[in-house]
Structures are given as structure tokens and as C-alpha cells.
Coordinates of C-alpha atoms and ligand atoms in Angstrom, one line a residue:
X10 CA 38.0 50.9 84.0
X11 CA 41.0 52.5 82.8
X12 CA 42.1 55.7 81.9
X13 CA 42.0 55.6 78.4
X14 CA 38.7 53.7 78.5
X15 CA 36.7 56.2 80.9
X16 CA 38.0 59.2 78.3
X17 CA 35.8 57.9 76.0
X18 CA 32.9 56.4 77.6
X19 CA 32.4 57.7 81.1
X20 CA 28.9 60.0 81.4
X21 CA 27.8 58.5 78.3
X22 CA 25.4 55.9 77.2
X23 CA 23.7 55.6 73.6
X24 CA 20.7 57.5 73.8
X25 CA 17.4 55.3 74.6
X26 CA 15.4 56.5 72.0
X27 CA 17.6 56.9 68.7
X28 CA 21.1 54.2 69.9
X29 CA 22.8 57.7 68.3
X30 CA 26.5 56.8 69.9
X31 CA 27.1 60.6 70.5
X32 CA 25.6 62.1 73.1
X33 CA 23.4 64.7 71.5
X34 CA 23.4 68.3 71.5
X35 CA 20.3 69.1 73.5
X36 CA 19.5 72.6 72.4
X37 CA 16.5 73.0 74.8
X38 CA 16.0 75.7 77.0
X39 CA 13.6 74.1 79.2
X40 CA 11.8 70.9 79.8
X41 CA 7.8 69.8 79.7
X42 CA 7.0 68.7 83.5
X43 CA 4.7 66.3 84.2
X44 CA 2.8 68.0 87.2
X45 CA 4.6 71.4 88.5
X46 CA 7.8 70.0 89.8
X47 CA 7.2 66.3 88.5
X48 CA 9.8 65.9 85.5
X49 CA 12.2 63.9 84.1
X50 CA 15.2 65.5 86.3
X51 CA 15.6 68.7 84.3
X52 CA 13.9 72.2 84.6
X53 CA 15.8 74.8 82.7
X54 CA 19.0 74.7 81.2
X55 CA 21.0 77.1 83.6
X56 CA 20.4 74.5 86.2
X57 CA 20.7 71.5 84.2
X58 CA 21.7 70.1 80.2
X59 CA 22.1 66.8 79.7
X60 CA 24.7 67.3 77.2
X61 CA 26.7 69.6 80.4
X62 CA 26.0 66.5 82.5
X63 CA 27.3 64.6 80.3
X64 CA 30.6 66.3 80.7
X65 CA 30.4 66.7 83.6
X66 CA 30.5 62.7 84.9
X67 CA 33.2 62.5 82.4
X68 CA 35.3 64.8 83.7
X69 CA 34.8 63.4 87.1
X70 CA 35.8 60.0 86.4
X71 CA 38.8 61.3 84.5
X72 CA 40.1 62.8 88.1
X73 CA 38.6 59.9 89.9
X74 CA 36.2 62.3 91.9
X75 CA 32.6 62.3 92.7
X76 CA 31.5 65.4 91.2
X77 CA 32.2 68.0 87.7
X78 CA 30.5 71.0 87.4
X79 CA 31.1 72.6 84.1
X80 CA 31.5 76.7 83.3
X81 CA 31.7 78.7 80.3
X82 CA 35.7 79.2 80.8
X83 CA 38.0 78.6 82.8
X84 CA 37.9 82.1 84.6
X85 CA 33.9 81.8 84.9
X86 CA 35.5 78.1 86.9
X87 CA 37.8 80.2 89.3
X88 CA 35.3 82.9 89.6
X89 CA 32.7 80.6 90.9
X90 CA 35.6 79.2 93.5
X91 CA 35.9 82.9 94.7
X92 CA 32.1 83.0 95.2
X93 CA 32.2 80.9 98.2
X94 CA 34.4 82.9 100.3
X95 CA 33.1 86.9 101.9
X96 CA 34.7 90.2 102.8
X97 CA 37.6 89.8 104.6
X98 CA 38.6 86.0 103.8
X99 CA 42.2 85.9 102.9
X100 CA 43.8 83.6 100.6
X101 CA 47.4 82.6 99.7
X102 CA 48.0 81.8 95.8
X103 CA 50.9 81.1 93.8
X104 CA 53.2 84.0 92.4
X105 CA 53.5 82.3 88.7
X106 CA 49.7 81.9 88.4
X107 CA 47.5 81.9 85.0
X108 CA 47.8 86.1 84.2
X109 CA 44.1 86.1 84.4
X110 CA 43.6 84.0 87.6
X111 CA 46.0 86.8 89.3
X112 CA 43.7 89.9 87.8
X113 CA 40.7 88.4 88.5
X114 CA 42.1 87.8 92.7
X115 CA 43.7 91.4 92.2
X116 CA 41.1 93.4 90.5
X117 CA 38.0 92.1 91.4
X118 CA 37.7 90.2 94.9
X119 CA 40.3 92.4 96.2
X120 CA 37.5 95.4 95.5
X121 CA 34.7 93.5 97.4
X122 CA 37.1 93.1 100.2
X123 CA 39.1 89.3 100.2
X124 CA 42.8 89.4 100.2
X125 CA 45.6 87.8 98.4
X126 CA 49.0 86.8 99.4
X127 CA 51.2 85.3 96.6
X128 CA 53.9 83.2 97.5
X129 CA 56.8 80.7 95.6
X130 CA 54.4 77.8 96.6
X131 CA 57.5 75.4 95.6
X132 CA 58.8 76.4 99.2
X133 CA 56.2 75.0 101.3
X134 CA 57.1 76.9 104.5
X135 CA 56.4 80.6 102.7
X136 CA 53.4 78.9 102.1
X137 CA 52.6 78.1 105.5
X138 CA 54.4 81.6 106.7
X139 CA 51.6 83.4 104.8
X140 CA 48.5 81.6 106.4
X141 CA 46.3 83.5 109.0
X142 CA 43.6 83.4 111.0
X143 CA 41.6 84.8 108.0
X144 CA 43.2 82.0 105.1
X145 CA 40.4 80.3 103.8
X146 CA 42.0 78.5 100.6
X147 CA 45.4 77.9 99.5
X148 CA 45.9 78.5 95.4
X149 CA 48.3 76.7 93.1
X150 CA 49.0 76.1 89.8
X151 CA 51.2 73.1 88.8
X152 CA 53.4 72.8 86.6
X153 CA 53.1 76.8 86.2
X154 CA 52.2 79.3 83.6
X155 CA 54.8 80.2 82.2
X156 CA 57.9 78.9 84.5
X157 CA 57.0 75.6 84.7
X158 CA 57.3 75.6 88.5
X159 CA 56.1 72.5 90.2
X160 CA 54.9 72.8 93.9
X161 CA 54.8 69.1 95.6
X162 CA 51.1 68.5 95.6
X163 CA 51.5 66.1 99.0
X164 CA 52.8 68.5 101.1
X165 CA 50.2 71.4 100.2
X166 CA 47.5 69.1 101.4
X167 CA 49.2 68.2 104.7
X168 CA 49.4 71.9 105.1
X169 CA 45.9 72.4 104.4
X170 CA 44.5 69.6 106.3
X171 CA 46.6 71.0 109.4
X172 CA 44.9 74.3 108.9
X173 CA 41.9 73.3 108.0
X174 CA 41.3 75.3 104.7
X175 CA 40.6 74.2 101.2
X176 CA 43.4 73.4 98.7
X177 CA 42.2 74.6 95.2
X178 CA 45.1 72.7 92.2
X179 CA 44.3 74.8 88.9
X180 CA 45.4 71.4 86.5
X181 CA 45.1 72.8 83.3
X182 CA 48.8 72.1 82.5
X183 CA 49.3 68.6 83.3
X184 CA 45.6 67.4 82.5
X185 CA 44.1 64.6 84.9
X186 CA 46.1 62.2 82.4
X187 CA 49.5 63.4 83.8
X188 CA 48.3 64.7 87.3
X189 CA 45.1 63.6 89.6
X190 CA 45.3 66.3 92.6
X191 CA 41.7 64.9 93.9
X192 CA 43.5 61.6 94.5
X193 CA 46.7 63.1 96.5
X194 CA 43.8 64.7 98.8
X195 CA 43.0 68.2 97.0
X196 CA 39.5 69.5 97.5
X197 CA 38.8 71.8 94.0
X198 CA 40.7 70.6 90.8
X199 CA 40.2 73.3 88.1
X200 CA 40.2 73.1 84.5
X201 CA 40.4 75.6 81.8
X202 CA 39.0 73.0 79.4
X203 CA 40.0 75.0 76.7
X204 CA 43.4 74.0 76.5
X205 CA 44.3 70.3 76.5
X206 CA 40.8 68.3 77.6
X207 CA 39.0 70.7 74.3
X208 CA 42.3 70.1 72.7
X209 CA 41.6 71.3 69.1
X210 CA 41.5 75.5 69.9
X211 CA 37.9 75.5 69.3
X212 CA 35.6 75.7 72.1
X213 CA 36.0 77.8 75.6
X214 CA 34.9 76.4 78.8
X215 CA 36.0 75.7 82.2
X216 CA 35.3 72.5 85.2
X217 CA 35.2 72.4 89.1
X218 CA 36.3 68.8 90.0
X219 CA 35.3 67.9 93.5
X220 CA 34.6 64.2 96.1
X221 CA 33.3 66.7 98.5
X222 CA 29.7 66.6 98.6
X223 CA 28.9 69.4 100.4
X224 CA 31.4 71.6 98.5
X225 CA 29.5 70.1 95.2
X226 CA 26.1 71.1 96.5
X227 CA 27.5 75.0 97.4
X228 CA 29.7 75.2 94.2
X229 CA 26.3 74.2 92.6
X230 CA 24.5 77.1 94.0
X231 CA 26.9 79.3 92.6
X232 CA 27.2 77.5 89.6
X233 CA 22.9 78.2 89.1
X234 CA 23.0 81.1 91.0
X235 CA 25.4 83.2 88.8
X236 CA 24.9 81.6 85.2
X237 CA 28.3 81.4 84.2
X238 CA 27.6 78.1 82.2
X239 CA 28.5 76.4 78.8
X240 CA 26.1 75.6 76.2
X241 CA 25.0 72.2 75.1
X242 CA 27.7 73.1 71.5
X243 CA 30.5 74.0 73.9
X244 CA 29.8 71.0 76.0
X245 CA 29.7 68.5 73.0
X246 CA 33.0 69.7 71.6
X247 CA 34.4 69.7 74.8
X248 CA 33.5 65.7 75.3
X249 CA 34.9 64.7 71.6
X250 CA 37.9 66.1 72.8
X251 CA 38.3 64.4 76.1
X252 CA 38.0 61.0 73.9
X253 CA 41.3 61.6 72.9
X254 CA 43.2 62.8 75.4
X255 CA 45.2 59.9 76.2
X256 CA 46.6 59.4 72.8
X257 CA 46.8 63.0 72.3
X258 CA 48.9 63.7 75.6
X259 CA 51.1 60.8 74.9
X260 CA 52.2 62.7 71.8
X261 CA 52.3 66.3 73.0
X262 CA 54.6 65.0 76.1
X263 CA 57.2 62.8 73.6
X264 CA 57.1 65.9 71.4
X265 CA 57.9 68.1 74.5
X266 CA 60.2 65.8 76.1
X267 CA 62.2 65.7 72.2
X268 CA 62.3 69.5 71.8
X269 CA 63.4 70.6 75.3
X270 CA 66.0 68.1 75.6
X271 CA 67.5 69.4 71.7
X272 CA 67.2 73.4 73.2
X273 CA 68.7 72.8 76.7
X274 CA 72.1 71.5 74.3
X275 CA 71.6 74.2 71.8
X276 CA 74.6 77.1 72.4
X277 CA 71.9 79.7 71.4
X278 CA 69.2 79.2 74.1
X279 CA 70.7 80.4 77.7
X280 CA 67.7 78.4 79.8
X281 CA 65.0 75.9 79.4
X282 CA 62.5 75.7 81.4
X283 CA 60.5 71.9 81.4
X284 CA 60.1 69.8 84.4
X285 CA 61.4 66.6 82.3
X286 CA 64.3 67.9 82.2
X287 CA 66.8 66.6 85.0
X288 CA 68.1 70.1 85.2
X289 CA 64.7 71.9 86.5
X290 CA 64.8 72.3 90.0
X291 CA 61.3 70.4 90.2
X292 CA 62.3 67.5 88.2
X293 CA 62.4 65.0 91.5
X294 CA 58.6 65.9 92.7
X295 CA 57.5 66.0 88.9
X296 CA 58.7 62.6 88.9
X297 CA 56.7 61.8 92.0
X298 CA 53.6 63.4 91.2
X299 CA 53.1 63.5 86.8
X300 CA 53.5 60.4 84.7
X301 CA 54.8 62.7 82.1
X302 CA 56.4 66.2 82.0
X303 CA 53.5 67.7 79.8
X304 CA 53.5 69.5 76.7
X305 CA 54.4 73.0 77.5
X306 CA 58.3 74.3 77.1
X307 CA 59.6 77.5 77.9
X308 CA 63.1 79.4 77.0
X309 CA 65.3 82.5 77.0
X310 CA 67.7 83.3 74.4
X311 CA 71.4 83.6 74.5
X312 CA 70.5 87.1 73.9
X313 CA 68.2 88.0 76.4
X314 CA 66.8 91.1 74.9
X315 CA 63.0 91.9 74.7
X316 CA 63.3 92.8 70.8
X317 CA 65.0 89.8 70.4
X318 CA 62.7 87.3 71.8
X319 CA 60.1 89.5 69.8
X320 CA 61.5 88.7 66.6
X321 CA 61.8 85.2 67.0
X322 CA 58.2 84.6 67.7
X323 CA 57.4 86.3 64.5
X324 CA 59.5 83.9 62.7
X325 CA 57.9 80.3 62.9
X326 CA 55.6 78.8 60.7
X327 CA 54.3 76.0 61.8
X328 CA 54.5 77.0 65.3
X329 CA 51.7 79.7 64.8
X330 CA 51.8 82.8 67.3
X331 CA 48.9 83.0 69.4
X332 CA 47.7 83.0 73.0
X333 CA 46.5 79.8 74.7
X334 CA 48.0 76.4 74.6
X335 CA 47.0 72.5 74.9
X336 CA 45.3 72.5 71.0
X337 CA 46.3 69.8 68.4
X338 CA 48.5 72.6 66.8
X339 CA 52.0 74.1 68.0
X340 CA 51.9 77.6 69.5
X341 CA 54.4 80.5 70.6
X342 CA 54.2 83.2 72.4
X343 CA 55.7 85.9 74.5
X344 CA 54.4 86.0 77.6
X345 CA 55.2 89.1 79.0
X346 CA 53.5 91.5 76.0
X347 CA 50.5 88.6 75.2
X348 CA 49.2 86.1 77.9
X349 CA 51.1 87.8 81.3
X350 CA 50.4 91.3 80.0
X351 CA 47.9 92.1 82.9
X352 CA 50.6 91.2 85.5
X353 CA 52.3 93.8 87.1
X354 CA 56.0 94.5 86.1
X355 CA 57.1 94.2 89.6
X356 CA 55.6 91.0 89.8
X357 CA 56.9 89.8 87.2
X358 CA 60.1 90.4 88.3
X359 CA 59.6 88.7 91.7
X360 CA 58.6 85.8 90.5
X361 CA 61.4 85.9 87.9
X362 CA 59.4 86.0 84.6
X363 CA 61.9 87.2 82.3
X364 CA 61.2 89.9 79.8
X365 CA 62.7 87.7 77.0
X366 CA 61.1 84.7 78.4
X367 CA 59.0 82.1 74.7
X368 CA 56.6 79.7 75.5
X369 CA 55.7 76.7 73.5
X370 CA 52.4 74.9 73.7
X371 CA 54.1 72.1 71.9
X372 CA 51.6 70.2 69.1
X373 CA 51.2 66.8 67.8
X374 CA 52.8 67.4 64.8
X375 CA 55.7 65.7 63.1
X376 CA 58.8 66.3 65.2
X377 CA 61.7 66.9 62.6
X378 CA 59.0 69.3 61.1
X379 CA 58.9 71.2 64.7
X380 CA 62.5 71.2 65.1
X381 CA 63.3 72.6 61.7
X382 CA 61.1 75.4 62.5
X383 CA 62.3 76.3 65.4
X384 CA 65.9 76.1 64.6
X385 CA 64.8 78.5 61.6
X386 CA 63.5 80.7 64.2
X387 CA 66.2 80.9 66.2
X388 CA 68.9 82.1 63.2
Ligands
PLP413 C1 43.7 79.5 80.2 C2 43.9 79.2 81.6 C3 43.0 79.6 82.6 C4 41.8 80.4 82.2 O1 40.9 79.7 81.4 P1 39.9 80.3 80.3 O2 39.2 79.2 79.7 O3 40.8 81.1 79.3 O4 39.0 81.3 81.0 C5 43.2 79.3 83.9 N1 44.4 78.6 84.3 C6 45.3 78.2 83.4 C7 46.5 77.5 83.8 C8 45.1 78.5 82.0 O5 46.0 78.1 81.1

């Protein structure tokens, strides 16, 4: 089956007893055994919900893995990830990573002992000049949060597969629709299902995507172990938006595509940061790797000031200032005082986040209305 076809039906079958079409909401805690450990496959809902399972083959099939194990964000995702690693295993991330992906490395497992290096993964040797006897996993984000970056997918598992250590692709951004990591030979793809595969900015929840049975069964463990799952709600709103997430993408990337091309010629913006564009120094290996550029656009002013970049992310109206990204509706933001806040100025600067940097979770809106905004905006 297709794409577009496995959105909506994969993981779910009428149920047996009612032919309801929607898989239902099954708000159970626990389930009536037969004899003590005779059931019908399900004990107690930390370990397993059929509306979570549900999901979770759904999300599978949308990488074309084997496995989905679903969380109650995207951090409670990465945080699981962590959990398989001890004192003293070292790991070399991205520098342009998720701001809470990098505090959670930074000011948590740092504490209990791992180590972080983080690199420009779009140069595959500093990459490969950063793993040790102690590397364990290799970290990346791509396209990045907020730069855009892309880091050629192909070459970070040859490096990984030389080295034998795990290669963990956080897809958020490009959504298995655009991107399939498992595919191209990644281990872990993670998802902050809140953004594009919820896609309507209301529901919270994260995915492990895995072909690698054993690293399904340990991942599992944690995943029962620490409790940081969704509920049967979450996991219900999370699967009507994956039905759409074909059509949806189609339009957020066209939008995208429309507005970044229409900045990168405006004499007010300095730089535009979007991997469709042929200017963006990852364009050739986002044309390798995505079917599409995605729906996120980033830009600096002609005037690069801080107060300036301020103001004009006060100013929209459609484009409604918030955090997050990937919903229905149009977002800005500026990351460096809202979603890259935690993120060290000095690290910031190194990996060239500008203090005047917007980003755009571009919607599926009407696209003269989008542009009119923005060009209001601007002034
Ligand atoms: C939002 C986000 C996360 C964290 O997910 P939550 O659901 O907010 O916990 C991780 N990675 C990326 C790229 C994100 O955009």
C-alpha cells in the first residue's frame, strides 16, 4: 500500500464488536484476565492500550519500520532513548538541535555521568573526529531547528555502521512523508508527534520508530519501566491527524516553497534560510534525501537588530506568535528569547543562530492571505 493509503488505515481495523470505523478511545486502566496471566493480550495500560497500539502500527508503517512505541512528548521520546545508555557513555549530537533535546543531554544525563559532544553534523568528518572509544550513538536533527541545516542522512549511517554505534534521526521536521531515515539504514527515528503527524496544535506526544527488534524489546522496557506514556485521548487525536498528513504536507510545503522564494527576492530580508531554496547550502542533499523541502522558513532582517526582529513578530495576524510548529495554523516566533531560550548564548553563537533570527511554521492557509501578512509585518 501506499503512502497516502497506510496514513489512514494502517493499525486500524473496524472494531469486531460495534464496525465503529474509529478506533475507540479505550479509557481502561486494566483488563479482566481469564486465569492469572491468561488474557486477551493486555494487563494494564502503562504496558499496553489498544488505542496506543493503534498508533503505534501506524506510525510504523508510515516509516516503513517494524516497530512504534509511543510517549507522552517528544522529550519523554528522547528521554527514553537516553535511558539505554550508563555513566560514562559518550555521545556526539548536532549543534542546531531541538532547544530542549540540548537541555535535556546538558542538564540532565550530563549529571548522571554520559557525555555530549555537539558538532556541525553537515560536515561529516567533525562528526567522525568527535567519536571515541566511549560513543555510543550519534544525534541529528534534519532539516534543523531553527537553521534549517540538512546533514546527508547516507553518510551518517555509513559512519555509524563503521563504528558500530546507533544512529538516532530526530524527524520531526520533515515528517516520514518528506523523509524515511529507517529506510536509508537509521536505527531510532524520533517524533515529537506534536508538531506535523498531531498537526492541529492540540495534543502532545512523542514516537520511537525502530526495524530493530531487539532495540524494540529494550526501548520497551524503558518505555513500561519509566511510564512516560500517552493516554488513550492523546493517542486518538494523534491517529486522526496522521490521516491527513499527506494532503496536509502537500500544502504546508507549496505554501513554504511560495513564501521563501517571495522573501529571498524581498530587498528587506538579508537571509532565508529553507532547504528548497537553490541558495541553501544543503539544497543538493535535501534533494537527494526529502521529496519536499518541508514547511518551516526561517529569516533575518535587513536590519539585524534583536528589537527589530521583536517587533515584527508582534505584528502579524494571521501568523499567530507562539512556540511550536507543524499545526494547521501559521506560526512565528523568535527563537532566541522563546523556543532556543535554554540554549546557551555561546552556543548560539557557534552554531550561528542569529539574535535576529524569525521562524515560520508555515500553515495551510490561503497563500495571498499569508503573504499580505507578512509583507504588513515587515513595514
Ligand atoms: C518539539 C520538538 C521536540 C520535543 O517534542 P515535545 O513533544 O515538545 O516534547 C523534539 N524535537 C523537535 C525537532 C521538536 O520540534
Amino acid at each position: 500500500m501506499k503512502f497516502s493509503t497506510r496514513a489512514i488505515h494502517a493499525g486500524q481495523t473496524p472494531d469486531p464488536t460495534t464496525g465503529a470505523i474509529m478506533t475507540p478511545v479505550y479509557l481502561t486502566s486494566t483488563y479482566v484476565q481469564q486465569n492469572p496471566g491468561i488474557h486477551l493480550g493486555y494487563e494494564y495500560s502503562r504496558t499496553g492500550n489498544p488505542t496506543r497500539t493503534a498508533l503505534e502500527q501506524n506510525l510504523a508503517s508510515l516509516e516503513d519500520a517494524s516497530h512504534g512505541l509511543c510517549f507522552a512528548s517528544g522529550l519523554a521520546a528522547t528521554d527514553a532513548v537516553l535511558k539505554l545508555f550508563q555513566s560514562g557513555d559518550h555521545v556526539v549530537a548536532g549543534d542546531d538541535l531541538y532547544g530542549g533535546t540540548h537541555r535535556l543531554f546538558t542538564q540532565i544525563f550530563q549529571k548522571f555521568g554520559m557525555q555530549f559532544d555537539f558538532v556541525d553534523a553537515t560536515d561529516p568528518q567533525r562528526v567522525v573526529d568527535a567519536i571515541g572509544e566511549s560513543t555510543r550513538m550519534v544525534w541529528i536533527e534534519t532539516p534543523t531547528n531553527p537553521l534549517l541545516k540538512i546533514t546527508d542522512i547516507a553518510e551518517m549511517v555509513r559512519i555509524c555502521r563503521e563504528k558500530s554505534i546507533l544512529l538516532v534521526v530526530d524527524n520531526t521536521f520533515a515528517t516520514p512523508c518528506l523523509q524515511q531515515p529507517i529506510s536509508m539504514g537509521a536505527d531510532i527515528v524520533l517524533h515529537s508527534t506534536t508538531k506535523y503527524l498531531g498537526g492541529h496544535s492540540d495534543v502532545v506526544g512523542g514516537a520511537l520508530i525502530t526495524s530493530d527488534d531487539d532495540l524494540r524489546d529494550r526501548l520497551a522496557f524503558i518505555q513500561n519501566a519509566a511510564g512516560a506514556i500517552p493516554g488513550p485521548l492523546d493517542c486518538f487525536l494523534t491517529l486522526r491527524g496522521t490521516k491527513t498528513l499527506d494532503v496536509r504536507m502537500e500544502r504546508h510545503c507549496k505554501n513554504a516553497e511560495q513564501i521563501a522564494q517571495w522573501l529571498q527576492d524581498d530587498p528587506r530580508i538579508s537571509t532565508v534560510y529553507y532547504p528548497g531554496l537553490e541558495s541553501h547550502p544543503g539544497h543538493e542533499i535535501a534533494c537527494r534525501q526529502m521529496s519536499a523541502a518541508g514547511g518551516m522558513v526561517s529569516f533575518v532582517l535587513v536590519d539585524e537588530s534583536e528589537s527589530h526582529a521583536r517587533e515584527m513578530v508582534s505584528r502579524t495576524n494571521i501568523f499567530k506568535l507562539a512556540e511550536s510548529l507543524g499545526g494547521v495554523e501559521s506560526l512565528i516566533e523568535h527563537p532566541i528569547s522563546m523556543t532556543h531560550g535554554a540554549i546557551p548564548a555561546e552556543v548560539r553563537q557557534k552554531a550561528g543562530l542569529s539574535d535576529a533570527l524569525i521562524r515560520l511554521s508555515v500553515g495551510i492557509e490561503d497563500l495571498e492571505d499569508l503573504k499580505e501578512d507578512l509583507d504588513a509585518a515587515i513595514g
